[in-house]
Tab-separated table of C-alpha atoms and ligand atoms in Angstrom:
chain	number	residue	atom	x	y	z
A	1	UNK	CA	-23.843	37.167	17.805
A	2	UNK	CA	-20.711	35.510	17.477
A	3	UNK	CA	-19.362	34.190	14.387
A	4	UNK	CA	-19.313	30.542	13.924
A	5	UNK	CA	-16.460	28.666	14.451
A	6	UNK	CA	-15.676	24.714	13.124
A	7	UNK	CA	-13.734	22.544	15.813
A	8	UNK	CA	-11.293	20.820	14.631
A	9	UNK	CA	-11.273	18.681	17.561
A	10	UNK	CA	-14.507	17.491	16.883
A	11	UNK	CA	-13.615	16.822	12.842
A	12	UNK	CA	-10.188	14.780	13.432
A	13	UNK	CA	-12.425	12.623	15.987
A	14	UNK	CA	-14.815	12.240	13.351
A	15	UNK	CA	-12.433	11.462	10.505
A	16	UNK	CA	-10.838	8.457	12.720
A	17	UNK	CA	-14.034	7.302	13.651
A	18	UNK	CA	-15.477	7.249	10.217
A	19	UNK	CA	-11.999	5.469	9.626
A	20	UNK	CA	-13.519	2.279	11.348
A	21	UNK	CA	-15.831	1.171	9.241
A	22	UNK	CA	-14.072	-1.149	7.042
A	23	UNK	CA	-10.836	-0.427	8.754
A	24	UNK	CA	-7.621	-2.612	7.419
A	25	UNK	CA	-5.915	-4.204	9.967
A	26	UNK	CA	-2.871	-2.581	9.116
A	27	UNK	CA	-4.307	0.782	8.680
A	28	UNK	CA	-6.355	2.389	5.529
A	29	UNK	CA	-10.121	1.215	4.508
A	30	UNK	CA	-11.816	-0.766	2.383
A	31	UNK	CA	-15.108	0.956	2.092
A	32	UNK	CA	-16.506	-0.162	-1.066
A	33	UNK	CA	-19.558	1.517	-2.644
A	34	UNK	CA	-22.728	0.378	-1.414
A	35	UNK	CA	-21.018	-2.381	0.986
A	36	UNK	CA	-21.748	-3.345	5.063
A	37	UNK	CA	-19.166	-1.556	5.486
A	38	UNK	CA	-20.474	1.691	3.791
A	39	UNK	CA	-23.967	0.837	5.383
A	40	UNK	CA	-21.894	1.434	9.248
A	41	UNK	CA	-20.480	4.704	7.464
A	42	UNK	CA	-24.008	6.137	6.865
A	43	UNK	CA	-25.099	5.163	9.723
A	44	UNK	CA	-22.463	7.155	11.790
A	45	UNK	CA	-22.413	10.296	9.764
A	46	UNK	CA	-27.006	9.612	9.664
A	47	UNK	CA	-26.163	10.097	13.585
A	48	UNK	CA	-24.107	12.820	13.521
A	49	UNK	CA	-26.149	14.963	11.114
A	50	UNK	CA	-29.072	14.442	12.962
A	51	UNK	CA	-27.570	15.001	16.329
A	52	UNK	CA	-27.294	18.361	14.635
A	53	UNK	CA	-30.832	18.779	13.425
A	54	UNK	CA	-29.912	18.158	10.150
A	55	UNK	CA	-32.651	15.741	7.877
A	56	UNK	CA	-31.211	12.739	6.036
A	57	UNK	CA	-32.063	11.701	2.425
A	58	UNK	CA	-30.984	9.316	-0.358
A	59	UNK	CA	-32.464	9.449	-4.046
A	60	UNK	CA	-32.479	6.681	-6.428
A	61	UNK	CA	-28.939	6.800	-7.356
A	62	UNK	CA	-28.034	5.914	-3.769
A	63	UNK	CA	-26.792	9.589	-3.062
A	64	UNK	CA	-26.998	10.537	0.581
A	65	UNK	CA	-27.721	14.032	1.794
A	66	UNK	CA	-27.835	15.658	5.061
A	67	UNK	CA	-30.173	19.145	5.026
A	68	UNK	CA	-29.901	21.985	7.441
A	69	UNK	CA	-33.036	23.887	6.609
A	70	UNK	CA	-32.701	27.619	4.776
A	71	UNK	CA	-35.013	30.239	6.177
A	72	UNK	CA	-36.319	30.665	2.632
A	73	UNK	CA	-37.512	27.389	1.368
A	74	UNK	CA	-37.923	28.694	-1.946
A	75	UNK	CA	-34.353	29.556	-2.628
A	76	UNK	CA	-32.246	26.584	-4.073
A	77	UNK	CA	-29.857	24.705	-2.049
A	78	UNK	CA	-25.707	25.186	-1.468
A	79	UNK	CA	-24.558	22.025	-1.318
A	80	UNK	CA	-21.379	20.738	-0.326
A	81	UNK	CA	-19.287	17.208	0.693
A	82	UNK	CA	-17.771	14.522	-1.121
A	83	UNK	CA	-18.050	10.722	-0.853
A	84	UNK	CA	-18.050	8.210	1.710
A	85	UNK	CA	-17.083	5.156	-0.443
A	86	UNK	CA	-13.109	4.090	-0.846
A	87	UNK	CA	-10.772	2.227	-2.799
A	88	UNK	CA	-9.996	-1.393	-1.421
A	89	UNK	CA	-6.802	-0.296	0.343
A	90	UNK	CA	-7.859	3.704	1.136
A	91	UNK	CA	-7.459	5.761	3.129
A	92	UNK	CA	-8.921	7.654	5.829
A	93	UNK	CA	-9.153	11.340	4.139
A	94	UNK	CA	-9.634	10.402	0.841
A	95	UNK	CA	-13.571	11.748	-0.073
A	96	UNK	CA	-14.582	11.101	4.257
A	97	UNK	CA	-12.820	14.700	4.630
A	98	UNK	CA	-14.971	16.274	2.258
A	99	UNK	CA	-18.066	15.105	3.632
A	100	UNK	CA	-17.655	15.691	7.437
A	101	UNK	CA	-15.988	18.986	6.701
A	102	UNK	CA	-18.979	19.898	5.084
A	103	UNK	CA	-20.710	18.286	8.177
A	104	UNK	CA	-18.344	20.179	10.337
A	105	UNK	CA	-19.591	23.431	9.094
A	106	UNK	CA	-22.899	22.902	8.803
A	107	UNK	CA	-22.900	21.985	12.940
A	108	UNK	CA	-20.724	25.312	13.311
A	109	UNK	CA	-23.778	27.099	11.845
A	110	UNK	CA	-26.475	25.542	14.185
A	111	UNK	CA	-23.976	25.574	16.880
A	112	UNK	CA	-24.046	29.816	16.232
A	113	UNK	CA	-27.810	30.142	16.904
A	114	UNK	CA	-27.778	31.459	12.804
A	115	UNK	CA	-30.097	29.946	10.613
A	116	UNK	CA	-29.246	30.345	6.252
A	117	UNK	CA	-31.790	31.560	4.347
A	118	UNK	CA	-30.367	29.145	1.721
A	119	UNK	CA	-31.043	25.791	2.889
A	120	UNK	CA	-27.567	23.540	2.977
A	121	UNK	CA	-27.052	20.111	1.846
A	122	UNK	CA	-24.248	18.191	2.916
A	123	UNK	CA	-23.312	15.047	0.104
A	124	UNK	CA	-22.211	11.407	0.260
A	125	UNK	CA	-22.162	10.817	-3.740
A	126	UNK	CA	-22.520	7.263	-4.290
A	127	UNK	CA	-19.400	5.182	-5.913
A	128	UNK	CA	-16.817	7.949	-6.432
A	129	UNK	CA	-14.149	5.590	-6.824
A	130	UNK	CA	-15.399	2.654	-9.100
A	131	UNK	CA	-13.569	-0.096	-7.558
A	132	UNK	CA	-16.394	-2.600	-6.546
A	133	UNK	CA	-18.728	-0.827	-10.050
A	134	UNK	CA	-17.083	0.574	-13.031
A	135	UNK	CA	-16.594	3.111	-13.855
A	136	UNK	CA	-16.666	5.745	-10.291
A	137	UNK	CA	-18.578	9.134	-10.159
A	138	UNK	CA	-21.954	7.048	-10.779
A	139	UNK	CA	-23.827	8.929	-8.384
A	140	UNK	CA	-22.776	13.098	-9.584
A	141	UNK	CA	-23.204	11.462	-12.763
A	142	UNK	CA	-26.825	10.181	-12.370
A	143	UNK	CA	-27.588	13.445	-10.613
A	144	UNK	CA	-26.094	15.145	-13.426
A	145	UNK	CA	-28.303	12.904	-15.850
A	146	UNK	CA	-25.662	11.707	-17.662
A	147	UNK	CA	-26.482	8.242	-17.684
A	148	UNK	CA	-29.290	6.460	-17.915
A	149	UNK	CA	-30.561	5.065	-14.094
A	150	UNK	CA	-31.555	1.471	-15.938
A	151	UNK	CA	-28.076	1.246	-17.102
A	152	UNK	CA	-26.283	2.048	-14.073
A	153	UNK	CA	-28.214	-0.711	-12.172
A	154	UNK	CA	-27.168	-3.152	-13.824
A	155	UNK	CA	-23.840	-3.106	-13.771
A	156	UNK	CA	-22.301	-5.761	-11.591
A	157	UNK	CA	-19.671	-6.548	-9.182
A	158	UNK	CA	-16.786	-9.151	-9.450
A	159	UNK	CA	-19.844	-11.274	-7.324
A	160	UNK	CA	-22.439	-10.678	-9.693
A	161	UNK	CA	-24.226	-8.368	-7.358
A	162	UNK	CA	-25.889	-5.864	-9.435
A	163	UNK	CA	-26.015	-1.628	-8.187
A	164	UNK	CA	-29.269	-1.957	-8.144
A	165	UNK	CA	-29.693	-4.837	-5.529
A	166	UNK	CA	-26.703	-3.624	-3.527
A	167	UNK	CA	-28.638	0.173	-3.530
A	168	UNK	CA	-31.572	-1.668	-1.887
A	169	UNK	CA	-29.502	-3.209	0.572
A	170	UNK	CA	-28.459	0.167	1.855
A	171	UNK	CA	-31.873	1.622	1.307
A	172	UNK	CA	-33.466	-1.079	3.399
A	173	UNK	CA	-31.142	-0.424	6.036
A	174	UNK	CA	-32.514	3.008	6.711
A	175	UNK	CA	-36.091	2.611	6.232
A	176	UNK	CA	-36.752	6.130	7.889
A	177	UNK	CA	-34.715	8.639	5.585
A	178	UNK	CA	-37.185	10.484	3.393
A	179	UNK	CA	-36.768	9.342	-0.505
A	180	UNK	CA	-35.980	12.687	-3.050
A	181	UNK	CA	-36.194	12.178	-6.865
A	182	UNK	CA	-32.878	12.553	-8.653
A	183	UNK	CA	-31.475	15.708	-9.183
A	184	UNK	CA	-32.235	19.007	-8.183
A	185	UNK	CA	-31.421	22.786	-8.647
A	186	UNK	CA	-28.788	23.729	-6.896
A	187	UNK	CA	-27.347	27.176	-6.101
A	188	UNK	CA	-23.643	26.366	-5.581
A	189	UNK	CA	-21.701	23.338	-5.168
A	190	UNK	CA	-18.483	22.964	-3.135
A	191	UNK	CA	-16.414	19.770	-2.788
A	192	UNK	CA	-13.637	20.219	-0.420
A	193	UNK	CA	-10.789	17.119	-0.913
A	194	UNK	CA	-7.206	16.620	-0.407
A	195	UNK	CA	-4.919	17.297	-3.185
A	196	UNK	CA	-3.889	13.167	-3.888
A	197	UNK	CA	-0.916	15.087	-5.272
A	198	UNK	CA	2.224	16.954	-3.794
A	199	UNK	CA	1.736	20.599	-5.182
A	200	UNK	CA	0.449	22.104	-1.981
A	201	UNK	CA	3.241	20.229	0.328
A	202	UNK	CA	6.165	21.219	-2.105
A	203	UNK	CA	5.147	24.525	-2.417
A	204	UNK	CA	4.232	24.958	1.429
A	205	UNK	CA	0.664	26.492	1.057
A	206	UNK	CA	-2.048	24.871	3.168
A	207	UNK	CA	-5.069	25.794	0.603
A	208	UNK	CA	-5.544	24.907	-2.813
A	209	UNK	CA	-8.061	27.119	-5.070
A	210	UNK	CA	-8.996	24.465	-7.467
A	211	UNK	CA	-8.816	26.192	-10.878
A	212	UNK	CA	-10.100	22.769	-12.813
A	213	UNK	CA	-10.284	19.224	-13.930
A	214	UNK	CA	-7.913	18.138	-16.265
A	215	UNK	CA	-10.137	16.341	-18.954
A	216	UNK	CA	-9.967	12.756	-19.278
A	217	UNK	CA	-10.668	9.777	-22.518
A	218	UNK	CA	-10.553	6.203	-21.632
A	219	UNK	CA	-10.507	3.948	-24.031
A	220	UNK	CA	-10.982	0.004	-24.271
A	221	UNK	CA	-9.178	-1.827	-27.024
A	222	UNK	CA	-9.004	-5.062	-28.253
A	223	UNK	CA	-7.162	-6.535	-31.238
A	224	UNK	CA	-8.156	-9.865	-32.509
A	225	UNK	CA	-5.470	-12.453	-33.799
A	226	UNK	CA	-5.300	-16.096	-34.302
A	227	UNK	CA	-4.377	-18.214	-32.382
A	228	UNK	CA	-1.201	-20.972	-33.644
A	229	UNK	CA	1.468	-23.016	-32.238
A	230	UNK	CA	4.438	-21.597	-31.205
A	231	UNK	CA	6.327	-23.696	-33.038
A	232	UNK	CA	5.280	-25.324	-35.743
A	233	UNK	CA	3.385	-21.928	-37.612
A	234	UNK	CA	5.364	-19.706	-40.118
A	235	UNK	CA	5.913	-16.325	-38.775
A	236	UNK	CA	4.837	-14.900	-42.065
A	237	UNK	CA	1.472	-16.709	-41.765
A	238	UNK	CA	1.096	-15.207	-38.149
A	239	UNK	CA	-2.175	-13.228	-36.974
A	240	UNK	CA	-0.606	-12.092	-33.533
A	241	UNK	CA	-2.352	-9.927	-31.302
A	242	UNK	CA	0.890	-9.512	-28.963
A	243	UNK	CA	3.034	-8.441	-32.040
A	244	UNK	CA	0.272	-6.138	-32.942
A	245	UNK	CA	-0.558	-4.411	-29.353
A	246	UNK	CA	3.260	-4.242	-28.592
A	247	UNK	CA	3.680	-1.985	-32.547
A	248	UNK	CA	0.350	-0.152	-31.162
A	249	UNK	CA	1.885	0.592	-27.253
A	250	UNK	CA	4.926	1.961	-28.779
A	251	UNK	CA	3.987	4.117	-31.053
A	252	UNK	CA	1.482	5.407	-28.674
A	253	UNK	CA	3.867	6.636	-26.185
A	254	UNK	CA	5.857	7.715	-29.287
A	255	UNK	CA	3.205	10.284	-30.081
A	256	UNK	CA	2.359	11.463	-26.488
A	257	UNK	CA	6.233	12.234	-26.772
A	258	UNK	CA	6.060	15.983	-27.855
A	259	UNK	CA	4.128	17.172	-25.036
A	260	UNK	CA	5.212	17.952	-21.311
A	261	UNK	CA	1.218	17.991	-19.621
A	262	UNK	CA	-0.450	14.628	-21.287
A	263	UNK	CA	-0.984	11.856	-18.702
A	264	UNK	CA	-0.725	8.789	-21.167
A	265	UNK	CA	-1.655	4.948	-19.674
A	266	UNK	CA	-2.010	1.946	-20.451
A	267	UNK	CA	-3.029	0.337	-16.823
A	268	UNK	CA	-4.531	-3.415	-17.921
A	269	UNK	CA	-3.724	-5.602	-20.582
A	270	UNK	CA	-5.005	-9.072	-20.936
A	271	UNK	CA	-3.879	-11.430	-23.156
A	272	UNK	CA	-6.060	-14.481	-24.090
A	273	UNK	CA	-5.002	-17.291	-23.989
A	274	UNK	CA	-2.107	-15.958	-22.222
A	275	UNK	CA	-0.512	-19.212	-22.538
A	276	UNK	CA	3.745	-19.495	-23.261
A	277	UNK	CA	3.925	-21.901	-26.640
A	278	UNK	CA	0.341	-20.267	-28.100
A	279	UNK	CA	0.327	-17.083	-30.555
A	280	UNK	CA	-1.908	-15.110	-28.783
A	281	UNK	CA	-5.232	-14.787	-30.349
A	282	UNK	CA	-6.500	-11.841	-28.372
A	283	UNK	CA	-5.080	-8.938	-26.272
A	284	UNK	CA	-6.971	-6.159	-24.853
A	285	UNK	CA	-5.651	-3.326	-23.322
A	286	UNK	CA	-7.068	0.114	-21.708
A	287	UNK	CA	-5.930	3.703	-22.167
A	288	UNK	CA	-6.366	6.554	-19.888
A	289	UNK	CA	-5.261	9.776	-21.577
A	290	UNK	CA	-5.449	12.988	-19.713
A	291	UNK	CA	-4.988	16.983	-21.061
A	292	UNK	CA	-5.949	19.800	-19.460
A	293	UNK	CA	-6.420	21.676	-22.660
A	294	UNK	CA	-9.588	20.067	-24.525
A	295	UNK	CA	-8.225	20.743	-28.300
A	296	UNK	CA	-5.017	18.792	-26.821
A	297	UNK	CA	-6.749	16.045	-25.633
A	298	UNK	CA	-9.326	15.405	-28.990
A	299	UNK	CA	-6.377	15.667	-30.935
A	300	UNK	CA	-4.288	13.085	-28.926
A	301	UNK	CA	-7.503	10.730	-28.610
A	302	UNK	CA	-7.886	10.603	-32.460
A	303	UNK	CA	-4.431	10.061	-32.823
A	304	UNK	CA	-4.758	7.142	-30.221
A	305	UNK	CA	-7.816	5.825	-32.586
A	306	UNK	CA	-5.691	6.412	-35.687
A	307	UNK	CA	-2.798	4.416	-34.364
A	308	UNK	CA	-4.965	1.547	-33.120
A	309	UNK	CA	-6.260	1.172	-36.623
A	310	UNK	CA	-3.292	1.796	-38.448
A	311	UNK	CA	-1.155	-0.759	-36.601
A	312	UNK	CA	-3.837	-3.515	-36.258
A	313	UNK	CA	-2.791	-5.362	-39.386
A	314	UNK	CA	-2.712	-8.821	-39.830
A	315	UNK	CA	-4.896	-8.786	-36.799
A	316	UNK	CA	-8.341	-6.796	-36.543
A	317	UNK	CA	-9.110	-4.045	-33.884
A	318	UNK	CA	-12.019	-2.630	-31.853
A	319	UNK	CA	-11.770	0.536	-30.448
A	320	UNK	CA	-14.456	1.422	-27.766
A	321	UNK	CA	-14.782	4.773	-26.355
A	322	UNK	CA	-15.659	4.582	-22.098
A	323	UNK	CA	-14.617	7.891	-20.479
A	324	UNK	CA	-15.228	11.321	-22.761
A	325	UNK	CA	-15.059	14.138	-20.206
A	326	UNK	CA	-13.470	16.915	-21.285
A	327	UNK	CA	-11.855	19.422	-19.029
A	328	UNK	CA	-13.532	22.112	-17.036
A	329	UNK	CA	-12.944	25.014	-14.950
A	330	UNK	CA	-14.319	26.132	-11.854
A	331	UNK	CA	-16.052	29.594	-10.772
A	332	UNK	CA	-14.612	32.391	-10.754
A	333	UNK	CA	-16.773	34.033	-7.630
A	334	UNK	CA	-15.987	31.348	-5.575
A	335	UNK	CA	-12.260	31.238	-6.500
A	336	UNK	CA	-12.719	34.443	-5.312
A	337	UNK	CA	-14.334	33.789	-2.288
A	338	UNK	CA	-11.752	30.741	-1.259
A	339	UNK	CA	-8.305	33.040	-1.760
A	340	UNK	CA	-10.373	35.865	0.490
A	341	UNK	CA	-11.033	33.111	3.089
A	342	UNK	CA	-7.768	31.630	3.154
A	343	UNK	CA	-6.551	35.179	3.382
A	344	UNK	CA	-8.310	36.557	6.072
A	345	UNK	CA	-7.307	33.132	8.192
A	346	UNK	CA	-3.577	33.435	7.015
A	347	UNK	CA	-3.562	29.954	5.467
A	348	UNK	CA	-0.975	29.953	2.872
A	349	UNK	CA	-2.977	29.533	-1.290
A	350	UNK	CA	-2.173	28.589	-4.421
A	351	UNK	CA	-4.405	28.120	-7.327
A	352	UNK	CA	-3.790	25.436	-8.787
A	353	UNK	CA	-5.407	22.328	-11.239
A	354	UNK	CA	-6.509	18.956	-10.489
A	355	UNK	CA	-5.521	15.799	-12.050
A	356	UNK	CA	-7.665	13.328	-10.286
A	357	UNK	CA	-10.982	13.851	-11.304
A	358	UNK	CA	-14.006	14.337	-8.419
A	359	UNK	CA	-17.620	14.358	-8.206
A	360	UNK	CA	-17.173	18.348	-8.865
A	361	UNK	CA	-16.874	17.273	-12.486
A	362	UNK	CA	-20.366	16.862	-13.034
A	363	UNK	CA	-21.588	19.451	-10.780
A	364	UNK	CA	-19.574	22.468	-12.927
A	365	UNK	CA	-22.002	21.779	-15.837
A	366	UNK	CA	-24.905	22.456	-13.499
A	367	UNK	CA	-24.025	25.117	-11.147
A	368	UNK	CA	-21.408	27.567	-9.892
A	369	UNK	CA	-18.753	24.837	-8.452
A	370	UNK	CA	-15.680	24.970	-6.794
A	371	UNK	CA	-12.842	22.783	-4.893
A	372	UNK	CA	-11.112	23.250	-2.082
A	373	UNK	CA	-7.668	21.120	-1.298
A	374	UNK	CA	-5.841	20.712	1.146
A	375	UNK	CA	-1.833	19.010	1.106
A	376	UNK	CA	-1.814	15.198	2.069
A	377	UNK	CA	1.794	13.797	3.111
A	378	UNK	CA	3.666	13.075	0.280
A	379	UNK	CA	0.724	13.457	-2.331
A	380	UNK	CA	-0.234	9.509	-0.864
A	381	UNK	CA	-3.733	8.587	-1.686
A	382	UNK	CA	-5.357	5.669	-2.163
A	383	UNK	CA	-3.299	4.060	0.224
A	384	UNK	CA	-3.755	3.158	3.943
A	385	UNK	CA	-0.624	5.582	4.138
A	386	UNK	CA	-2.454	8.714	3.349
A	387	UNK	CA	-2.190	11.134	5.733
A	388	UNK	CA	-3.676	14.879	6.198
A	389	UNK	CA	-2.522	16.804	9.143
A	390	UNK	CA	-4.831	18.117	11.665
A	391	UNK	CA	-4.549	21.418	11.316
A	392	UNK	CA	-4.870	21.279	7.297
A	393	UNK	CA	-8.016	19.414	7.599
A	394	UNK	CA	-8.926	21.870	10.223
A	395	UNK	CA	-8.127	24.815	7.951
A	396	UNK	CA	-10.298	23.196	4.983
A	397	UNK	CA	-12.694	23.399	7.127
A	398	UNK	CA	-13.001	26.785	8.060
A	399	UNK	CA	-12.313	27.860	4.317
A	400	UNK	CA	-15.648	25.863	3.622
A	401	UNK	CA	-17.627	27.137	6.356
A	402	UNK	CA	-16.772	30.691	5.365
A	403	UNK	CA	-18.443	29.792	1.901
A	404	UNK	CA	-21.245	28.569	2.895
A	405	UNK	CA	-21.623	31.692	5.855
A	406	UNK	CA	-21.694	34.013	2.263
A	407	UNK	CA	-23.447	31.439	-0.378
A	408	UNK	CA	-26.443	30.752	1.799
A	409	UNK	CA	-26.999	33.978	3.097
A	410	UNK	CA	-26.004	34.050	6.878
A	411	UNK	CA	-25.903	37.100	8.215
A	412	UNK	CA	-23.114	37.219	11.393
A	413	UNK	CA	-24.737	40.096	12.299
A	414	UNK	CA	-28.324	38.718	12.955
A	415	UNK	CA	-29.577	39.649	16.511
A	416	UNK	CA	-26.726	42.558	17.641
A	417	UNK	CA	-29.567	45.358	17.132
B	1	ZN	ZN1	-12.115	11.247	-3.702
C-alpha cells in the first residue's frame, strides 16, 4: 500500500478559503475568538473534516476537535493543529495553517486506505490571540487546567459580551457536535505554525525544529499621584504619577541594558486624567518581559518589582502580576523525528527557539510536544501582509503527516503480504 501523501493543492485552496471568513477588504482577517465570523470558520473546516470521516467536538472551553478514529480505542490520542481565531488585522496563515495542515494530514491518512491505531485529533484552541478576551491561549490553558472555567467566562469584551455567552453562541450554532469534558490524556501533541519571525527566511531553511518557548512575565502597574493645577501648585508639593512612571520607564530599560536576549516592553500606558494643565493623578502602564533562560527572567522580573517600588515615591504603586510562564522546551523524540522528516524530504532545518508564545505552551507540561515552523515573508505576522509560500506550507505539511504516520502507529506496510 502506498504511502500517504498531503496535497498541497488541496491545503493552499483551503488556507484561502478559510481566509474568507472575516476577510478585510484590503486583505488579512479579522477573525476574532468566538465571533460570526469564527462561527463561518468552524463551519467550513466542521465540513471538511467530516467530508473526511473525521467526528467533530467542542468541550466547555470552546475548543474544537476533529477525530479520525485509532484502531485501538484504548490508546490515548496524538493530537495536532493550532487555532482558528485571529488578531483584528491577521492574517491568513497565522494559527489557520496549523489547523488545516493538521487537517491536511489527517485526510492523507484516510485518503491511503490506513487506519492509526492511535486515534488523531486535529485542534482549533479557542482564543489564541486575546484580542477580543484577555489575555490569549484561554482554551490550551483551560485544557491544561490552569485556570479556573468560572473565571474565564466571565471575562468580557470591549461590548460587554462575556466568554461565556459568546461560547454559547458558537455552541448553539452546531447543535450536532458531540460535547467532551475538558481535558484529556493525550499521547503527543504537535502544533505546526509559521515562524512570525525571520530566522528561517534569513537563514534559507524551509523547516524549523522548535527547540522552545522563550518564557514570558507580564506585569500591570499603576502608580497613584494627585492630581493639581498645572500652574498654580509648588513642584515640591507635587504627587505626580507622570514624573514617577517616566523615573520608573527609565531605569527599567536601564537595567534590561546588560543583556543581549531580554525582550523588555512597555506596550500601553494610560494616563488619567490625561489632561494638558492637570498633574496627572494616575498612570498605568504594562510590561511584557521575555527570557529564554528562567533564572534570567525571575531575576529581571524582581528587579522590575524592585524598581517599581523603589521609584514610586511621592506617589504610591501597585504592582500586579498577569502573565508568569516560564520557559519550556520541547521533546527531544520528536525533535528527532522532525530533523529525520525534513531530511528524508530534503527540506532545508534549523533548530531553532520561539519568541511568540503558542498554544504548545501549555501542552509541554502535559505531554511529549513539539513545533513545527515554517518561514513567512519577511517574519510579517499579524498583519494582512503575512505571507507563507506554497510550497513551505506544503512542506509543513508533509513534516506533520510523517509524525503522525510514526506517533499513532500507522504501519505503511499494512496489506503488501
Ligand atoms: Zn498563532
Amino acid at each position: 500500500m502506498t504511502r500517504p501523501e498531503i496535497s498541497s493543492e488541496r491545503l493552499w485552496a483551503r488556507l484561502m478559503a478559510l481566509g474568507e471568513d472575516g476577510a478585510l477588504p484590503g486583505g488579512g482577517v479579522n477573525r476574532q475568538a468566538l465571533s460570526a465570523e469564527e462561527i463561518l470558520a468552524w463551519r467550513r473546516v466542521i465540513a471538511w473534516g467530516r467530508a473526511a470521516g473525521l467526528v467533530a467536538s467542542t468541550d466547555p472551553a470552546g475548543n474544537l476537535f476533529l477525530t479520525l478514529e485509532g484502531t485501538l480505542s484504548y490508546l490515548t490520542p496524538v493530537v495536532a493543529g493550532s487555532h482558528i481565531d485571529s488578531q483584528p488585522t491577521g492574517g491568513l496563515f497565522d494559527g489557520a495553517f496549523g489547523t488545516l495542515a493538521a487537517l491536511e494530514a489527517v485526510t492523507a491518512i484516510v485518503e491511503s486506505g490506513l487506519r492509526p491505531e492511535r486515534s488523531i485529533i486535529v485542534v482549533g484552541w479557542m482564543n489564541e490571540e486575546g484580542s477580543r478576551f484577555a489575555p490569549g491561549m484561554m482554551g490550551s490553558e483551560l485544557f491544561a487546567g490552569l485556570r479556573p472555567l468560572e473565571e474565564v467566562m466571565a471575562v468580557r469584551d470591549a461590548d460587554g459580551i462575556s466568554v461565556g455567552e459568546a461560547l454559547k453562541s458558537v455552541h448553539d450554532a452546531f447543535p450536532d457536535i458531540a460535547h467532551r469534558p475538558l481535558g484529556f490524556d493525550i499521547h503527543s501533541y504537535i502544533e505546526p505554525h509559521i515562524e512570525q519571525a525571520d530566522v528561517l527566511e534569513t537563514e534559507g531553511a524551509v523547516i524549523g525544529v522548535v527547540s522552545g518557548i522563550q518564557g514570558k512575565k507580564t506585569y500591570d502597574i499603576t502608580v497613584k499621584g494627585r492630581e493639581a493645577h498645572a500652574g498654580t501648585e509648588p513642584m515640591e508639593r507635587r504627587q505626580d504619577a507622570v514624573q514617577a512612571f517616566a523615573r520608573m520607564a527609565t531605569r527599567m530599560h536601564a537595567a534590561m541594558a546588560g543583556d543581549d536576549v531580554v525582550k523588555f516592553t512597555i506596550g500601553r500606558v494610560t494616563v488619567e486624567p490625561n489632561a494638558p494643565s492637570v498633574v496627572s493623578a494616575k498612570v498605568t502602564f504594562r510590561i511584557d518581559l521575555r527570557h529564554p533562560a528562567n533564572a534570567a527572567l525571575d531575576a529581571f522580573g524582581t528587579q522590575l518589582e524592585e524598581i517599581a517600588a523603589g521609584e514610586a515615591e511621592p506617589c504610591s504603586v501597585e504592582i500586579r502580576r498577569l502573565v508568569d510562564a516560564p520557559s519550556n522546551g520541547f521533546e527531544e523524540g520528536l525533535k528527532a523525528q522532525i530533523r529525520a522528516s525534513a531530511d528524508r524530504h530534503g527540506f532545508p532545518r534549523l533548530d531553532l527557539l520561539s519568541a511568540a508564545g503558542h498554544d504548545a505552551r501549555q501542552m509541554a507540561p502535559l505531554t511529549r510536544s513539539a513545533m513545527i515552523f515554517i518561514p513567512c515573508r519577511g517574519g510579517v505576522s499579524h498583519h494582512p501582509d503575512e505571507w507563507a509560500e506554497p510550497a513551505h506550507v506544503a512542506a509543513g505539511a508533509a513534516v506533520l503527516l510523517d509524525l503522525l504516520l510514526e506517533e499513532a502507529g500507522v504501519s505503511c506496510n499494512q496489506g503488501d503480504a
